[in-house]
CSV table of C-alpha atoms and ligand atoms in Angstrom, one decimal:
chain,number,residue,atom,x,y,z
A,1,MET,CA,0.0,-0.1,0.0
A,2,ASN,CA,1.4,3.3,-0.9
A,3,TYR,CA,0.8,6.7,0.7
A,4,ILE,CA,0.8,10.1,-0.8
A,5,SER,CA,0.8,13.7,0.6
A,6,THR,CA,-2.3,16.0,0.5
A,7,ARG,CA,-0.1,18.7,-0.8
A,8,GLY,CA,1.4,16.7,-3.8
A,9,GLU,CA,4.8,15.6,-2.8
A,10,LYS,CA,5.9,13.3,-5.6
A,11,LYS,CA,7.6,10.5,-3.7
A,12,LYS,CA,5.5,7.5,-2.9
A,13,LEU,CA,6.0,5.9,0.6
A,14,ASN,CA,4.8,2.9,2.3
A,15,PHE,CA,3.3,2.6,5.8
A,16,SER,CA,6.6,2.2,7.7
A,17,ASP,CA,7.8,5.4,6.0
A,18,ILE,CA,4.9,7.5,6.9
A,19,LEU,CA,4.6,6.0,10.4
A,20,LEU,CA,8.2,7.3,11.0
A,21,LEU,CA,7.7,10.6,9.2
A,22,GLY,CA,4.4,11.7,10.7
A,23,LEU,CA,3.9,14.9,8.8
A,24,ALA,CA,4.8,15.0,5.2
A,25,ARG,CA,8.0,16.6,4.1
A,26,ASP,CA,5.9,19.1,1.9
A,27,GLY,CA,4.0,20.1,5.2
A,28,GLY,CA,0.9,18.2,4.0
A,29,LEU,CA,-0.6,15.0,5.6
A,30,TYR,CA,-0.4,11.5,4.4
A,31,ILE,CA,-3.4,9.4,3.2
A,32,PRO,CA,-3.5,6.2,1.1
A,33,GLN,CA,-3.1,6.5,-2.6
A,34,LYS,CA,-6.0,4.0,-3.1
A,35,TRP,CA,-8.5,3.3,-0.5
A,36,PRO,CA,-9.0,-0.3,0.6
A,37,LYS,CA,-12.7,-1.4,0.5
A,38,PHE,CA,-14.6,-3.7,2.8
A,39,SER,CA,-17.5,-5.4,1.1
A,40,ALA,CA,-20.8,-6.0,3.2
A,41,LYS,CA,-19.9,-9.6,3.2
A,42,GLU,CA,-16.3,-8.9,4.7
A,43,ILE,CA,-17.9,-6.9,7.4
A,44,LYS,CA,-20.5,-9.5,8.1
A,45,ARG,CA,-17.7,-11.9,8.6
A,46,LEU,CA,-16.4,-9.7,11.4
A,47,LYS,CA,-19.6,-10.3,13.4
A,48,ASN,CA,-18.2,-12.8,15.9
A,49,LYS,CA,-14.7,-11.1,16.1
A,50,ASN,CA,-13.7,-9.4,19.3
A,51,TYR,CA,-12.1,-5.9,19.3
A,52,ASN,CA,-8.4,-7.2,18.8
A,53,ASP,CA,-9.4,-9.2,15.7
A,54,ILE,CA,-11.4,-6.4,14.1
A,55,ALA,CA,-8.3,-4.0,14.8
A,56,PHE,CA,-6.1,-6.7,13.0
A,57,GLU,CA,-8.5,-7.3,10.0
A,58,VAL,CA,-9.0,-3.5,9.3
A,59,SER,CA,-5.5,-2.4,9.8
A,60,ARG,CA,-3.9,-5.2,7.6
A,61,LYS,CA,-5.7,-3.6,4.7
A,62,PHE,CA,-3.8,-0.4,5.2
A,63,ILE,CA,-0.4,-1.9,6.3
A,64,GLY,CA,0.0,-4.4,3.5
A,65,ASN,CA,2.9,-6.6,3.7
A,66,GLU,CA,4.9,-4.0,5.5
A,67,ILE,CA,4.5,-6.0,8.7
A,68,ASN,CA,4.1,-9.7,8.6
A,69,LYS,CA,0.4,-10.9,9.9
A,70,LYS,CA,1.7,-12.8,12.9
A,71,GLU,CA,3.8,-9.7,14.0
A,72,LEU,CA,1.0,-7.3,13.6
A,73,LYS,CA,-1.5,-9.4,15.4
A,74,LYS,CA,1.2,-9.7,18.3
A,75,ILE,CA,1.6,-5.9,18.3
A,76,ILE,CA,-2.1,-5.4,18.6
A,77,ASN,CA,-2.8,-8.0,21.3
A,78,ASN,CA,0.1,-6.8,23.4
A,79,SER,CA,-0.9,-3.1,23.2
A,80,LEU,CA,-4.5,-3.8,24.0
A,81,LYS,CA,-3.7,-5.9,27.1
A,82,LYS,CA,-3.3,-2.7,29.1
A,83,PHE,CA,-7.0,-1.9,28.7
A,84,SER,CA,-9.1,-2.4,31.9
A,85,ASN,CA,-12.2,-3.5,30.2
A,86,LYS,CA,-12.3,-6.8,28.8
A,87,GLU,CA,-14.2,-5.8,25.6
A,88,VAL,CA,-11.5,-3.0,25.2
A,89,ALA,CA,-14.1,-0.5,24.2
A,90,LYS,CA,-17.5,-0.7,26.2
A,91,ILE,CA,-20.9,-0.1,24.8
A,92,ARG,CA,-23.2,1.3,27.4
A,93,PRO,CA,-27.1,1.5,26.4
A,94,LEU,CA,-28.3,4.7,27.7
A,95,SER,CA,-32.0,4.4,26.5
A,96,HIS,CA,-33.8,2.3,23.7
A,97,TYR,CA,-32.3,4.4,20.9
A,98,GLU,CA,-28.9,5.8,22.7
A,99,TRP,CA,-25.6,4.1,23.3
A,100,LEU,CA,-22.5,5.5,25.2
A,101,LEU,CA,-19.3,4.2,23.6
A,102,GLU,CA,-16.9,4.3,26.5
A,103,LEU,CA,-13.2,4.9,25.0
A,104,TYR,CA,-11.5,5.6,28.5
A,105,HIS,CA,-10.5,2.3,29.7
A,106,GLY,CA,-6.9,2.7,28.5
A,107,PRO,CA,-4.1,3.5,30.8
A,108,THR,CA,-4.5,7.2,30.5
A,109,LEU,CA,-8.3,7.4,30.4
A,110,ALA,CA,-8.9,9.1,27.2
A,111,PHE,CA,-9.8,7.8,23.7
A,112,LYS,CA,-6.2,8.7,22.5
A,113,ASP,CA,-4.9,5.4,24.2
A,114,TYR,CA,-6.9,3.4,21.6
A,115,ALA,CA,-4.7,4.5,18.8
A,116,LEU,CA,-1.4,5.5,20.5
A,117,GLN,CA,-0.8,2.3,22.4
A,118,ILE,CA,-0.7,0.4,19.1
A,119,VAL,CA,1.2,3.3,17.3
A,120,GLY,CA,3.7,3.3,20.3
A,121,ASN,CA,4.5,-0.6,19.7
A,122,LEU,CA,4.5,-0.3,16.0
A,123,LEU,CA,7.0,2.7,16.1
A,124,ASN,CA,9.3,0.6,18.5
A,125,TYR,CA,9.0,-2.4,16.1
A,126,THR,CA,9.7,-0.4,12.9
A,127,LEU,CA,12.7,1.5,14.6
A,128,LYS,CA,14.5,-1.8,15.6
A,129,LYS,CA,13.9,-3.1,12.2
A,130,LYS,CA,15.4,-0.1,10.7
A,131,LYS,CA,17.9,0.4,13.3
A,132,LYS,CA,16.8,3.9,14.0
A,133,LYS,CA,16.2,6.1,17.1
A,134,ILE,CA,13.8,9.0,17.2
A,135,THR,CA,13.2,12.0,19.7
A,136,ILE,CA,9.5,12.7,20.1
A,137,ILE,CA,8.8,16.2,21.0
A,138,GLY,CA,5.2,17.6,21.6
A,139,ALA,CA,3.1,20.1,23.3
A,140,THR,CA,-0.1,19.2,25.2
A,141,SER,CA,-3.2,20.8,26.6
A,142,GLY,CA,-3.7,17.6,28.6
A,143,ASP,CA,-4.6,14.3,27.0
A,144,THR,CA,-2.2,13.7,24.1
A,145,GLY,CA,0.9,14.0,26.3
A,146,ALA,CA,-0.2,11.3,28.9
A,147,ALA,CA,-1.3,9.0,26.0
A,148,ALA,CA,1.9,9.5,24.3
A,149,ILE,CA,4.2,9.0,27.4
A,150,ASP,CA,2.5,6.0,28.2
A,151,ALA,CA,2.6,4.6,24.8
A,152,CYS,CA,6.4,5.2,24.6
A,153,LYS,CA,7.7,4.7,28.1
A,154,ASN,CA,10.3,1.9,28.6
A,155,LYS,CA,11.2,1.8,25.0
A,156,ASN,CA,15.0,2.3,24.0
A,157,THR,CA,14.3,3.3,20.5
A,158,MET,CA,12.7,6.5,21.4
A,159,GLU,CA,12.8,9.3,23.9
A,160,VAL,CA,10.0,11.6,24.5
A,161,PHE,CA,9.8,15.4,25.6
A,162,ILE,CA,6.4,16.6,26.4
A,163,PHE,CA,5.8,20.3,27.4
A,164,HIS,CA,2.5,21.2,29.0
A,165,PRO,CA,1.4,24.7,30.1
A,166,LYS,CA,2.2,25.2,33.9
A,167,GLY,CA,-0.7,25.1,36.1
A,168,LYS,CA,-3.2,25.0,33.1
A,169,ILE,CA,-4.0,21.4,32.9
A,170,SER,CA,-5.9,19.4,35.5
A,171,GLU,CA,-4.0,17.8,38.6
A,172,VAL,CA,-5.0,14.2,37.2
A,173,GLN,CA,-3.9,15.0,33.6
A,174,ARG,CA,-0.6,16.3,34.9
A,175,LYS,CA,0.1,13.3,37.3
A,176,LEU,CA,-0.7,10.7,34.5
A,177,MET,CA,2.3,12.1,32.7
A,178,THR,CA,4.8,13.2,35.6
A,179,THR,CA,4.6,10.0,37.7
A,180,VAL,CA,5.8,8.0,34.8
A,181,ASN,CA,9.1,6.6,36.0
A,182,SER,CA,11.0,6.0,33.0
A,183,LYS,CA,14.5,7.1,31.6
A,184,ASN,CA,13.3,7.8,28.3
A,185,ILE,CA,10.3,10.3,29.4
A,186,HIS,CA,10.9,14.1,30.0
A,187,ASN,CA,8.2,16.2,31.4
A,188,ILE,CA,8.5,19.9,31.1
A,189,ALA,CA,6.2,22.5,32.5
A,190,ILE,CA,6.5,25.9,30.6
A,191,ASP,CA,5.6,29.2,32.1
A,192,GLY,CA,3.0,30.1,29.5
A,193,ASP,CA,-0.2,28.8,27.9
A,194,PHE,CA,-0.6,25.9,25.5
A,195,ASP,CA,0.0,28.2,22.4
A,196,ASP,CA,3.2,29.2,23.8
A,197,CYS,CA,4.2,25.5,24.2
A,198,GLN,CA,3.1,24.9,20.6
A,199,LYS,CA,5.2,27.8,19.2
A,200,ILE,CA,8.2,26.4,21.0
A,201,ILE,CA,7.8,23.0,19.4
A,202,LYS,CA,7.3,24.4,16.0
A,203,LYS,CA,10.6,26.3,16.4
A,204,LEU,CA,12.5,23.3,17.7
A,205,PHE,CA,11.2,21.2,14.7
A,206,VAL,CA,12.8,23.6,12.3
A,207,ASP,CA,15.8,24.8,14.1
A,208,PRO,CA,18.6,23.9,11.6
A,209,ASP,CA,21.3,23.4,14.5
A,210,LEU,CA,19.0,20.9,16.2
A,211,LYS,CA,18.0,19.2,12.8
A,212,SER,CA,21.3,18.2,12.4
A,213,LYS,CA,21.6,16.7,15.9
A,214,PHE,CA,18.3,14.9,16.2
A,215,ASN,CA,15.8,12.7,14.4
A,216,PHE,CA,12.6,14.5,15.5
A,217,SER,CA,9.3,12.9,15.3
A,218,ALA,CA,5.8,13.9,16.4
A,219,ILE,CA,3.1,11.7,17.8
A,220,ASN,CA,0.0,14.2,17.4
A,221,SER,CA,-3.0,13.2,15.4
A,222,ILE,CA,-1.3,14.3,12.2
A,223,ASN,CA,0.2,10.8,12.1
A,224,TRP,CA,-1.8,8.4,9.7
A,225,ALA,CA,-1.5,5.4,11.9
A,226,ARG,CA,-3.4,7.3,14.5
A,227,ILE,CA,-6.3,7.9,12.3
A,228,LEU,CA,-6.2,4.3,11.2
A,229,PHE,CA,-6.5,2.8,14.6
A,230,GLN,CA,-9.3,5.2,15.4
A,231,THR,CA,-11.6,3.8,12.7
A,232,ILE,CA,-11.6,0.4,14.6
A,233,TYR,CA,-14.1,1.4,17.3
A,234,TYR,CA,-16.5,2.7,14.6
A,235,PHE,CA,-16.3,-0.7,13.1
A,236,PHE,CA,-16.6,-2.3,16.6
A,237,SER,CA,-19.8,-0.3,17.4
A,238,VAL,CA,-21.5,-0.8,14.0
A,239,ILE,CA,-20.9,-4.7,14.2
A,240,LYS,CA,-22.0,-5.1,17.8
A,241,ILE,CA,-24.9,-2.9,18.3
A,242,LYS,CA,-28.1,-4.4,17.2
A,243,SER,CA,-30.3,-1.8,15.3
A,244,ASN,CA,-32.4,-2.1,12.2
A,245,LYS,CA,-31.7,1.6,11.1
A,246,ASN,CA,-28.3,3.0,10.3
A,247,ILE,CA,-26.6,4.6,13.4
A,248,ILE,CA,-25.6,7.9,13.9
A,249,PHE,CA,-22.3,8.9,15.8
A,250,SER,CA,-21.8,12.0,17.7
A,251,VAL,CA,-18.2,12.9,18.4
A,252,PRO,CA,-16.7,15.5,20.5
A,253,SER,CA,-14.3,17.2,18.3
A,254,GLY,CA,-11.1,19.3,18.3
A,255,ASN,CA,-8.6,18.6,15.9
A,256,PHE,CA,-11.0,16.6,13.6
A,257,GLY,CA,-9.0,13.4,14.1
A,258,ASN,CA,-11.5,11.2,15.8
A,259,VAL,CA,-14.5,12.1,13.6
A,260,TYR,CA,-12.2,12.0,10.4
A,261,SER,CA,-11.5,8.5,11.5
A,262,GLY,CA,-15.3,7.7,11.4
A,263,TYR,CA,-15.4,9.4,8.0
A,264,VAL,CA,-12.7,7.0,6.9
A,265,ALA,CA,-14.4,3.9,8.2
A,266,LYS,CA,-17.4,4.8,6.1
A,267,LYS,CA,-15.3,5.7,2.9
A,268,ILE,CA,-14.0,2.1,3.2
A,269,GLY,CA,-17.4,0.4,3.3
A,270,LEU,CA,-18.9,0.5,6.9
A,271,GLN,CA,-22.5,1.3,6.9
A,272,PHE,CA,-23.9,3.9,9.2
A,273,ASP,CA,-25.9,7.1,9.0
A,274,LYS,CA,-24.1,10.3,9.6
A,275,LEU,CA,-21.2,11.7,11.9
A,276,ILE,CA,-22.2,14.6,14.2
A,277,ILE,CA,-19.3,17.0,14.8
A,278,ALA,CA,-19.7,18.4,18.3
A,279,THR,CA,-17.9,21.4,19.3
A,280,ASN,CA,-17.6,23.6,22.2
A,281,SER,CA,-17.6,27.4,21.7
A,282,ASN,CA,-14.5,27.0,19.5
A,283,ASP,CA,-16.8,26.4,16.8
A,284,ILE,CA,-14.9,26.4,13.5
A,285,LEU,CA,-15.8,23.0,12.6
A,286,SER,CA,-19.6,23.4,13.0
A,287,THR,CA,-19.6,26.8,11.1
A,288,PHE,CA,-17.6,25.1,8.3
A,289,THR,CA,-20.2,22.1,8.1
A,290,ASN,CA,-23.3,24.3,8.3
A,291,LYS,CA,-22.3,27.5,6.5
A,292,GLY,CA,-19.2,26.5,4.3
A,293,VAL,CA,-17.1,29.3,6.0
A,294,ILE,CA,-13.9,29.0,7.9
A,295,ARG,CA,-12.8,32.2,10.0
A,296,LEU,CA,-9.5,31.8,11.9
A,297,LYS,CA,-10.2,33.2,15.4
A,298,SER,CA,-8.3,33.1,18.5
A,299,ILE,CA,-8.8,30.3,21.0
A,300,LYS,CA,-11.4,30.6,23.7
A,301,HIS,CA,-10.5,28.5,26.7
A,302,THR,CA,-13.3,26.3,28.0
A,303,ILE,CA,-14.1,23.4,30.3
A,304,THR,CA,-13.5,21.0,27.6
A,305,PRO,CA,-9.7,22.0,27.1
A,306,SER,CA,-9.1,19.0,24.7
A,307,MET,CA,-11.3,20.7,22.0
A,308,ASP,CA,-10.1,24.2,22.3
A,309,ILE,CA,-8.6,24.3,19.0
A,310,GLN,CA,-8.1,27.2,16.4
A,311,LEU,CA,-7.6,25.3,13.1
A,312,PRO,CA,-8.2,21.6,13.1
A,313,SER,CA,-5.2,19.8,11.6
A,314,ASN,CA,-7.0,17.0,10.1
A,315,LEU,CA,-9.3,18.9,8.0
A,316,GLU,CA,-6.6,19.2,5.4
A,317,ARG,CA,-7.3,15.4,4.7
A,318,PHE,CA,-10.9,16.0,4.2
A,319,PHE,CA,-10.0,19.0,2.0
A,320,PHE,CA,-8.2,16.5,-0.2
A,321,ASP,CA,-11.5,14.8,-0.8
A,322,LEU,CA,-13.4,18.0,-1.1
A,323,PHE,CA,-11.2,19.2,-3.9
A,324,LYS,CA,-11.4,16.0,-5.8
A,325,SER,CA,-7.8,15.0,-5.0
A,326,LYS,CA,-6.4,18.1,-6.8
A,327,THR,CA,-3.5,19.0,-4.6
A,328,LYS,CA,-3.1,22.3,-6.3
A,329,TYR,CA,-6.5,23.4,-4.9
A,330,VAL,CA,-5.7,22.1,-1.3
A,331,ASN,CA,-2.6,24.2,-1.5
A,332,LYS,CA,-4.2,27.2,-2.8
A,333,SER,CA,-7.1,27.1,-0.3
A,334,LEU,CA,-4.9,26.8,2.5
A,335,LYS,CA,-2.6,29.6,1.6
A,336,LYS,CA,-5.6,31.9,1.2
A,337,LEU,CA,-6.9,30.8,4.5
A,338,PHE,CA,-3.7,31.6,6.2
A,339,LYS,CA,-3.4,35.0,4.3
A,340,TYR,CA,-7.0,36.3,4.8
A,341,LYS,CA,-7.8,34.1,8.0
A,342,ARG,CA,-11.0,33.2,6.1
A,343,MET,CA,-12.2,30.6,3.7
A,344,ASP,CA,-15.5,30.2,1.8
A,345,ILE,CA,-16.6,27.1,-0.2
A,346,ASN,CA,-19.3,26.9,-2.7
A,347,LYS,CA,-22.8,25.4,-2.3
A,348,GLU,CA,-21.9,22.2,-4.1
A,349,LYS,CA,-19.0,21.6,-1.6
A,350,ILE,CA,-21.3,22.5,1.4
A,351,LYS,CA,-23.7,19.8,0.2
A,352,GLN,CA,-20.7,17.3,0.0
A,353,ILE,CA,-19.8,18.0,3.7
A,354,GLN,CA,-23.5,17.5,4.8
A,355,LYS,CA,-23.6,14.2,3.0
A,356,PHE,CA,-21.2,13.0,5.8
A,357,PHE,CA,-21.6,15.4,8.7
A,358,TYR,CA,-24.0,17.2,10.8
A,359,ALA,CA,-22.5,19.7,13.4
A,360,LYS,CA,-23.5,21.6,16.5
A,361,SER,CA,-21.7,23.9,19.0
A,362,VAL,CA,-22.5,23.5,22.7
A,363,SER,CA,-22.1,26.0,25.4
A,364,GLU,CA,-20.5,25.4,28.7
A,365,LYS,CA,-24.1,25.8,30.5
A,366,GLU,CA,-25.3,23.2,28.3
A,367,THR,CA,-22.4,20.9,29.0
A,368,ILE,CA,-22.7,21.3,32.8
A,369,ASN,CA,-26.5,20.4,32.6
A,370,MET,CA,-25.8,17.5,30.4
A,371,ILE,CA,-23.5,15.9,33.0
A,372,LYS,CA,-26.3,16.4,35.7
A,373,GLU,CA,-29.0,15.1,33.3
A,374,ILE,CA,-27.2,11.9,32.6
A,375,PHE,CA,-26.3,11.4,36.2
A,376,ILE,CA,-29.8,11.8,37.4
A,377,LYS,CA,-31.4,9.7,34.6
A,378,ASN,CA,-28.8,7.0,34.1
A,379,LYS,CA,-26.6,7.2,37.3
A,380,VAL,CA,-23.7,7.4,35.1
A,381,ILE,CA,-21.0,10.2,35.5
A,382,ILE,CA,-19.7,11.4,32.2
A,383,ASP,CA,-16.9,13.9,31.5
A,384,PRO,CA,-17.5,17.4,30.1
A,385,HIS,CA,-16.0,16.4,26.4
A,386,THR,CA,-18.5,13.5,26.5
A,387,ALA,CA,-21.3,15.8,27.6
A,388,VAL,CA,-20.6,18.1,24.6
A,389,GLY,CA,-21.2,15.0,22.3
A,390,ILE,CA,-24.4,14.2,23.9
A,391,ALA,CA,-25.7,17.6,23.9
A,392,ALA,CA,-25.1,18.1,20.3
A,393,GLY,CA,-26.5,14.7,19.5
A,394,ARG,CA,-29.8,15.3,21.3
A,395,LYS,CA,-30.2,18.9,19.7
A,396,LEU,CA,-29.8,17.4,16.5
A,397,ASN,CA,-31.5,14.0,16.7
A,398,LYS,CA,-35.2,15.0,17.7
A,399,ASN,CA,-36.7,12.0,16.0
A,400,LYS,CA,-34.7,9.4,17.9
A,401,HIS,CA,-32.8,8.0,15.2
A,402,PRO,CA,-30.3,5.2,16.9
A,403,ILE,CA,-27.2,7.1,18.0
A,404,VAL,CA,-24.0,6.3,19.5
A,405,TYR,CA,-22.2,9.0,21.7
A,406,ILE,CA,-18.4,8.7,21.8
A,407,SER,CA,-17.3,9.0,25.3
A,408,THR,CA,-13.6,10.5,24.9
A,409,ALA,CA,-12.6,10.8,28.6
A,410,HIS,CA,-13.0,9.4,32.1
A,411,PRO,CA,-14.8,11.7,34.3
A,412,SER,CA,-12.0,11.6,36.9
A,413,LYS,CA,-9.7,13.6,34.6
A,414,PHE,CA,-11.8,16.6,35.0
A,415,PRO,CA,-13.1,16.2,38.6
A,416,ASP,CA,-13.7,20.1,39.3
A,417,ILE,CA,-16.1,20.5,36.5
A,418,VAL,CA,-18.0,17.2,37.4
A,419,LYS,CA,-18.2,18.6,41.0
A,420,LYS,CA,-19.7,21.7,39.9
A,421,SER,CA,-22.3,19.8,38.0
A,422,ILE,CA,-23.4,17.0,40.2
A,423,ASN,CA,-21.9,18.3,43.5
A,424,GLN,CA,-19.8,15.1,44.0
A,425,TYR,CA,-16.2,14.1,42.7
A,426,PRO,CA,-15.9,11.1,40.4
A,427,ASP,CA,-13.7,8.3,41.5
A,428,LEU,CA,-10.4,7.4,39.9
A,429,PRO,CA,-10.4,3.8,38.4
A,430,ARG,CA,-9.2,1.2,40.6
A,431,ASN,CA,-5.9,0.7,39.1
A,432,LEU,CA,-5.1,4.4,39.5
A,433,ILE,CA,-6.6,5.0,42.9
A,434,ASP,CA,-3.3,6.2,44.4
A,435,LEU,CA,-2.4,8.4,41.3
A,436,LEU,CA,-2.4,11.6,43.3
A,437,LYS,CA,-0.1,10.1,45.7
A,438,ARG,CA,2.5,9.0,43.3
A,439,LYS,CA,5.9,10.8,43.1
A,440,GLU,CA,6.0,13.4,40.3
A,441,LYS,CA,9.0,14.3,38.2
A,442,TYR,CA,9.1,17.4,35.9
A,443,GLU,CA,11.2,20.4,35.0
A,444,THR,CA,9.8,23.9,35.1
A,445,ILE,CA,11.2,26.1,32.4
A,446,GLU,CA,10.5,29.9,31.8
A,447,LEU,CA,9.2,30.9,28.5
A,448,ASN,CA,12.6,31.1,26.7
A,449,TYR,CA,13.3,29.5,23.7
A,450,TYR,CA,17.1,29.2,24.3
A,451,LYS,CA,16.6,27.8,27.8
A,452,VAL,CA,14.2,25.1,26.4
A,453,LYS,CA,16.6,24.2,23.7
A,454,ASN,CA,19.5,23.8,26.0
A,455,TYR,CA,17.6,21.6,28.3
A,456,LEU,CA,16.9,19.4,25.2
A,457,LEU,CA,20.5,19.3,24.3
A,458,LYS,CA,21.4,18.4,27.7
A,459,GLN,CA,19.0,15.9,28.7
A,460,SER,CA,18.8,13.9,25.4
A,461,ASN,CA,20.4,10.5,25.3
A,462,PHE,CA,20.2,10.6,21.4
A,463,VAL,CA,21.7,13.8,20.6
A,464,LYS,CA,24.2,13.3,17.9
A,465,ASN,CA,27.8,15.0,18.1
A,466,VAL,CA,28.1,17.0,15.0
B,1,PLP,C1,-8.2,14.9,22.0
B,1,PLP,C2,-9.5,14.8,22.6
B,1,PLP,C3,-10.9,15.4,21.9
B,1,PLP,C4,-10.7,15.9,20.6
B,1,PLP,O1,-10.5,15.0,19.6
B,1,PLP,P1,-9.9,15.2,18.0
B,1,PLP,O2,-9.4,14.0,17.5
B,1,PLP,O3,-8.7,16.2,18.3
B,1,PLP,O4,-11.1,15.8,17.3
B,1,PLP,C5,-12.1,15.2,22.6
B,1,PLP,N1,-12.2,14.9,23.8
B,1,PLP,C6,-11.2,14.4,24.5
B,1,PLP,C7,-11.3,14.0,26.0
B,1,PLP,C8,-9.8,14.4,23.9
B,1,PLP,O5,-8.8,14.0,24.8
């Protein structure tokens, strides 16, 4: 299977290449050159399979012969062993037409574990085979960092530097990162906000001095392998839920990674109705879906920080389809968007978006009310991101079509918001009950590029002497 860049890079690459590269060298994102297809018959054959086997069957089509079957199976099984629920993803009915898909049974309690645990092991396998080492650098507003750290810890082919904004993530989020005791993991608190962290990362990536000394890599949702392994729980839901009408999914969205994976699942043959893009007041995705307009605005900080995003990075993958694979138009529209901070698309394209997606933005008040409503009616505690998905779903699904709400995080990651809503704190899962007492290790660095750079040079075990 070959992969191409959304911006037209000429060289064709295979799965291992793009796994290691992450971002395409022309600045674009990788997508398959030719999409695999699942026939209805093939999907029917998955009926009796468990989560692991579905992951194997689906990913095999995208990986091809790059990794042999036995090895891939082993990697998937080892990665998913760490999940606390025996079905891996838990489907919980909320009413006769509604289900919650709980994607927080991984080691760091957010849906990002479902792909990252596997991606970490795939990376390790590929690096060993190619006798390479990488330095992963990334900024986090909370969930990505923890999931990446857990996926990469204790692996000697990689080292990880994660930057978080000091005092601006929840204590549980921070401790899931800083209590990991592994030589290859480095946590850095920056005296600044998430945008400052991201600016530093971007600068580190292109610093010519560092480029000669490191093999930098990223592990955010621009990596195709993450998108791929996020399609699995869409397959799993459609296969396991008995419903005579096609299902709708409602997905709390930020970077458009999760919901784009749903789109991919549908594109390759999975039968379901539409995807609801649920956003908080950073409503770029809902305005785009409903009106065909993108306006770049500054970020509003909300009670759902994992969805506080200015420009969703994975939109570019969808643009590729929207512009009928013409990379020239993808490039042109992105340039325009950055220049004018605005982009408009025509009616025909709006129709094409709406063929797949509905979208709704949800306020903080509605979010808090929804946590309460679900708690009173179902005796289930949900996290604020999940609440955004349910609130958007219920607003748009007045005629009670079968619907799955994707639950993206465990409520104990956001205890203060939950407390505010239901006047009680959510418990941490049993295996993490002592998390807040565990010993933390992280470095605080002031907002100064050269101090960060020096720290990296000093702490890295992989820095090359040139
Ligand atoms: C990352 C995250 C999201 C947003 O997912 P995208 O793939 O960026 O759209 C939503 N909720 C939670 C809890 C997250 O961690």
